[in-house]
Amino acid sequence: IAGITQAPTSQILAAGRRMTLRCTQDMRHNAMYWYRQDLGLGLRLIHYSNTAGTTGKGEVPDGYSVSRANTDDFPLTLASAVPSQTSVYFCASSDRVNTEAFFGQGTRLTVV
Amino acid sequence: QKEVEQNSGPLSVPEGAIASLNCTYSDRGSQSFFWYRQYSGKSPELIMSIYSNGDKEDGRFTAQLNKASQYVSLLIRDSQPSDSATYLCAVKGSGGSNYKLTFGKGTLLTVNP
């Protein structure tokens, strides 16, 4: 089934460790997004990419980095995880400017 | 001021009633607006998109947009218990940020049988 795949589904990570959350889409969408979702704070944009080779910062970019080497993949890296990065992370993609975003199934990350 | 604001809720309505969800946004140049539904533990899923001022109806759902007031709303008629979920308003930016998609915090709706 076409769509967005995130990996892993869940992860427990020791503080200070490096972690990359993977996101792959097979819809050839131009734009991709990473959000974190925390109780009471809603979906907050971490980073986004309009097209391969370009990235932009969202509301809460600190402690995270992204790359967009090709259309399909948009990995999110935590260079040195901290407990405040415990959250559910969603990857999403959209085609053109005036179209909706489709979401992956989410990654539940716990930093201990 | 957060870019997208929603009435915080929670909102509780009886089965068969109309549920009204509201959202305001700060980017006056925004042109694309979306309502998503998210069940607990699941990913957000799109239920409505709207781009022009006025009303857009799809079954029991009606989205309303007023760009002058920077206001978008969602009405759910004949609410059903299966409509119980968190509803998220999302707005795409303008100009150089026209792919940037920002969400409100969401409104938790409970429909009581």
PDB file of C-alpha atoms in Angstrom, chain A:
ATOM      1  CA  ILE A   1       0.000   0.000   0.000  1.00  0.00           C
ATOM      2  CA  ALA A   2       1.422   3.367  -1.026  1.00  0.00           C
ATOM      3  CA  GLY A   3       2.033   5.875   1.719  1.00  0.00           C
ATOM      4  CA  ILE A   4       4.489   6.914   4.378  1.00  0.00           C
ATOM      5  CA  THR A   5       6.499   4.482   6.422  1.00  0.00           C
ATOM      6  CA  GLN A   6       8.209   5.391   9.683  1.00  0.00           C
ATOM      7  CA  ALA A   7      10.743   3.314  11.576  1.00  0.00           C
ATOM      8  CA  PRO A   8      11.056   2.302  14.287  1.00  0.00           C
ATOM      9  CA  THR A   9       7.499   2.149  15.640  1.00  0.00           C
ATOM     10  CA  SER A  10       8.768   2.658  19.149  1.00  0.00           C
ATOM     11  CA  GLN A  11      12.134   3.018  20.847  1.00  0.00           C
ATOM     12  CA  ILE A  12      13.569   3.419  24.319  1.00  0.00           C
ATOM     13  CA  LEU A  13      16.797   5.384  24.166  1.00  0.00           C
ATOM     14  CA  ALA A  14      19.414   6.232  26.763  1.00  0.00           C
ATOM     15  CA  ALA A  15      20.071   9.929  27.254  1.00  0.00           C
ATOM     16  CA  GLY A  16      23.109  11.138  25.349  1.00  0.00           C
ATOM     17  CA  ARG A  17      22.751   8.564  22.582  1.00  0.00           C
ATOM     18  CA  ARG A  18      22.361   9.445  18.927  1.00  0.00           C
ATOM     19  CA  MET A  19      19.194   8.319  17.152  1.00  0.00           C
ATOM     20  CA  THR A  20      17.833   8.591  13.622  1.00  0.00           C
ATOM     21  CA  LEU A  21      14.141   8.250  12.954  1.00  0.00           C
ATOM     22  CA  ARG A  22      13.471   7.098   9.435  1.00  0.00           C
ATOM     23  CA  CYS A  23      10.711   8.256   7.116  1.00  0.00           C
ATOM     24  CA  THR A  24      10.090   7.076   3.562  1.00  0.00           C
ATOM     25  CA  GLN A  25       7.260   7.974   1.207  1.00  0.00           C
ATOM     26  CA  ASP A  26       6.452   6.417  -2.150  1.00  0.00           C
ATOM     27  CA  MET A  27       3.988   9.035  -3.390  1.00  0.00           C
ATOM     28  CA  ARG A  28       6.689  11.282  -4.927  1.00  0.00           C
ATOM     29  CA  HIS A  29       5.474  14.182  -2.815  1.00  0.00           C
ATOM     30  CA  ASN A  30       7.512  17.366  -2.890  1.00  0.00           C
ATOM     31  CA  ALA A  31       7.144  18.391   0.736  1.00  0.00           C
ATOM     32  CA  MET A  32       7.885  16.410   3.873  1.00  0.00           C
ATOM     33  CA  TYR A  33       7.505  17.290   7.543  1.00  0.00           C
ATOM     34  CA  TRP A  34       8.497  16.130  10.990  1.00  0.00           C
ATOM     35  CA  TYR A  35       6.233  16.853  13.954  1.00  0.00           C
ATOM     36  CA  ARG A  36       6.333  15.938  17.602  1.00  0.00           C
ATOM     37  CA  GLN A  37       3.143  15.501  19.571  1.00  0.00           C
ATOM     38  CA  ASP A  38       2.987  15.973  23.307  1.00  0.00           C
ATOM     39  CA  LEU A  39      -0.051  15.953  25.575  1.00  0.00           C
ATOM     40  CA  GLY A  40      -1.513  19.436  25.833  1.00  0.00           C
ATOM     41  CA  LEU A  41       0.845  20.893  23.235  1.00  0.00           C
ATOM     42  CA  GLY A  42      -0.565  19.446  20.046  1.00  0.00           C
ATOM     43  CA  LEU A  43       1.463  18.806  16.901  1.00  0.00           C
ATOM     44  CA  ARG A  44       4.532  21.009  16.742  1.00  0.00           C
ATOM     45  CA  LEU A  45       6.578  21.324  13.564  1.00  0.00           C
ATOM     46  CA  ILE A  46      10.254  20.417  14.001  1.00  0.00           C
ATOM     47  CA  HIS A  47      11.626  20.685  10.466  1.00  0.00           C
ATOM     48  CA  TYR A  48      10.212  20.587   6.984  1.00  0.00           C
ATOM     49  CA  SER A  49      11.425  20.298   3.404  1.00  0.00           C
ATOM     50  CA  ASN A  50       9.797  21.854   0.357  1.00  0.00           C
ATOM     51  CA  THR A  51      11.737  19.717  -2.083  1.00  0.00           C
ATOM     52  CA  ALA A  52      14.789  17.503  -2.249  1.00  0.00           C
ATOM     53  CA  GLY A  53      17.892  19.425  -1.256  1.00  0.00           C
ATOM     54  CA  THR A  54      16.126  22.068   0.854  1.00  0.00           C
ATOM     55  CA  THR A  55      15.056  22.096   4.493  1.00  0.00           C
ATOM     56  CA  GLY A  56      13.497  24.619   6.842  1.00  0.00           C
ATOM     57  CA  LYS A  57      13.092  25.057  10.579  1.00  0.00           C
ATOM     58  CA  GLY A  58       9.754  24.755  12.299  1.00  0.00           C
ATOM     59  CA  GLU A  59       8.635  25.778  15.779  1.00  0.00           C
ATOM     60  CA  VAL A  60      10.901  23.468  17.802  1.00  0.00           C
ATOM     61  CA  PRO A  61      14.062  22.664  15.787  1.00  0.00           C
ATOM     62  CA  ASP A  62      16.643  22.723  18.581  1.00  0.00           C
ATOM     63  CA  GLY A  63      18.297  19.352  19.203  1.00  0.00           C
ATOM     64  CA  TYR A  64      17.132  17.940  15.873  1.00  0.00           C
ATOM     65  CA  SER A  65      18.586  17.851  12.379  1.00  0.00           C
ATOM     66  CA  VAL A  66      17.222  16.658   9.043  1.00  0.00           C
ATOM     67  CA  SER A  67      18.441  16.000   5.535  1.00  0.00           C
ATOM     68  CA  ARG A  68      16.635  15.577   2.223  1.00  0.00           C
ATOM     69  CA  ALA A  69      19.038  13.901  -0.170  1.00  0.00           C
ATOM     70  CA  ASN A  70      16.223  12.584  -2.383  1.00  0.00           C
ATOM     71  CA  THR A  71      12.459  12.899  -2.816  1.00  0.00           C
ATOM     72  CA  ASP A  72      11.486   9.791  -0.867  1.00  0.00           C
ATOM     73  CA  ASP A  73      13.492   9.944   2.371  1.00  0.00           C
ATOM     74  CA  PHE A  74      13.486  12.481   5.190  1.00  0.00           C
ATOM     75  CA  PRO A  75      15.393  11.202   8.257  1.00  0.00           C
ATOM     76  CA  LEU A  76      15.275  13.034  11.585  1.00  0.00           C
ATOM     77  CA  THR A  77      18.381  12.834  13.777  1.00  0.00           C
ATOM     78  CA  LEU A  78      18.720  13.483  17.489  1.00  0.00           C
ATOM     79  CA  ALA A  79      22.433  14.066  17.954  1.00  0.00           C
ATOM     80  CA  SER A  80      22.427  13.616  21.740  1.00  0.00           C
ATOM     81  CA  ALA A  81      19.014  12.659  23.099  1.00  0.00           C
ATOM     82  CA  VAL A  82      17.609  14.277  26.247  1.00  0.00           C
ATOM     83  CA  PRO A  83      14.538  13.223  28.281  1.00  0.00           C
ATOM     84  CA  SER A  84      12.560  16.261  27.048  1.00  0.00           C
ATOM     85  CA  GLN A  85      12.668  14.709  23.594  1.00  0.00           C
ATOM     86  CA  THR A  86      10.388  11.922  24.800  1.00  0.00           C
ATOM     87  CA  SER A  87       7.413  12.236  22.491  1.00  0.00           C
ATOM     88  CA  VAL A  88       5.479  10.745  19.613  1.00  0.00           C
ATOM     89  CA  TYR A  89       7.038  11.744  16.310  1.00  0.00           C
ATOM     90  CA  PHE A  90       5.045  11.954  13.097  1.00  0.00           C
ATOM     91  CA  CYS A  91       6.386  12.247   9.584  1.00  0.00           C
ATOM     92  CA  ALA A  92       4.111  13.658   6.885  1.00  0.00           C
ATOM     93  CA  SER A  93       4.227  14.566   3.206  1.00  0.00           C
ATOM     94  CA  SER A  94       2.229  16.664   0.778  1.00  0.00           C
ATOM     95  CA  ASP A  95       2.185  17.047  -2.968  1.00  0.00           C
ATOM     96  CA  ARG A  96       1.551  20.618  -4.041  1.00  0.00           C
ATOM     97  CA  VAL A  97       1.159  23.740  -1.974  1.00  0.00           C
ATOM     98  CA  ASN A  98      -2.625  23.576  -1.870  1.00  0.00           C
ATOM     99  CA  THR A  99      -3.003  19.951  -0.891  1.00  0.00           C
ATOM    100  CA  GLU A 100      -3.274  18.127   2.374  1.00  0.00           C
ATOM    101  CA  ALA A 101      -0.509  16.314   4.213  1.00  0.00           C
ATOM    102  CA  PHE A 102      -0.561  12.561   4.728  1.00  0.00           C
ATOM    103  CA  PHE A 103       0.865  11.118   7.916  1.00  0.00           C
ATOM    104  CA  GLY A 104       2.931   8.098   8.827  1.00  0.00           C
ATOM    105  CA  GLN A 105       1.941   5.848  11.726  1.00  0.00           C
ATOM    106  CA  GLY A 106       4.224   7.614  14.199  1.00  0.00           C
ATOM    107  CA  THR A 107       7.272   6.693  16.289  1.00  0.00           C
ATOM    108  CA  ARG A 108       6.951   6.631  20.059  1.00  0.00           C
ATOM    109  CA  LEU A 109      10.320   7.627  21.509  1.00  0.00           C
ATOM    110  CA  THR A 110      11.193   7.440  25.192  1.00  0.00           C
ATOM    111  CA  VAL A 111      14.488   8.936  26.354  1.00  0.00           C
ATOM    112  CA  VAL A 112      15.585   7.714  29.777  1.00  0.00           C
TER     113      VAL A 112
END
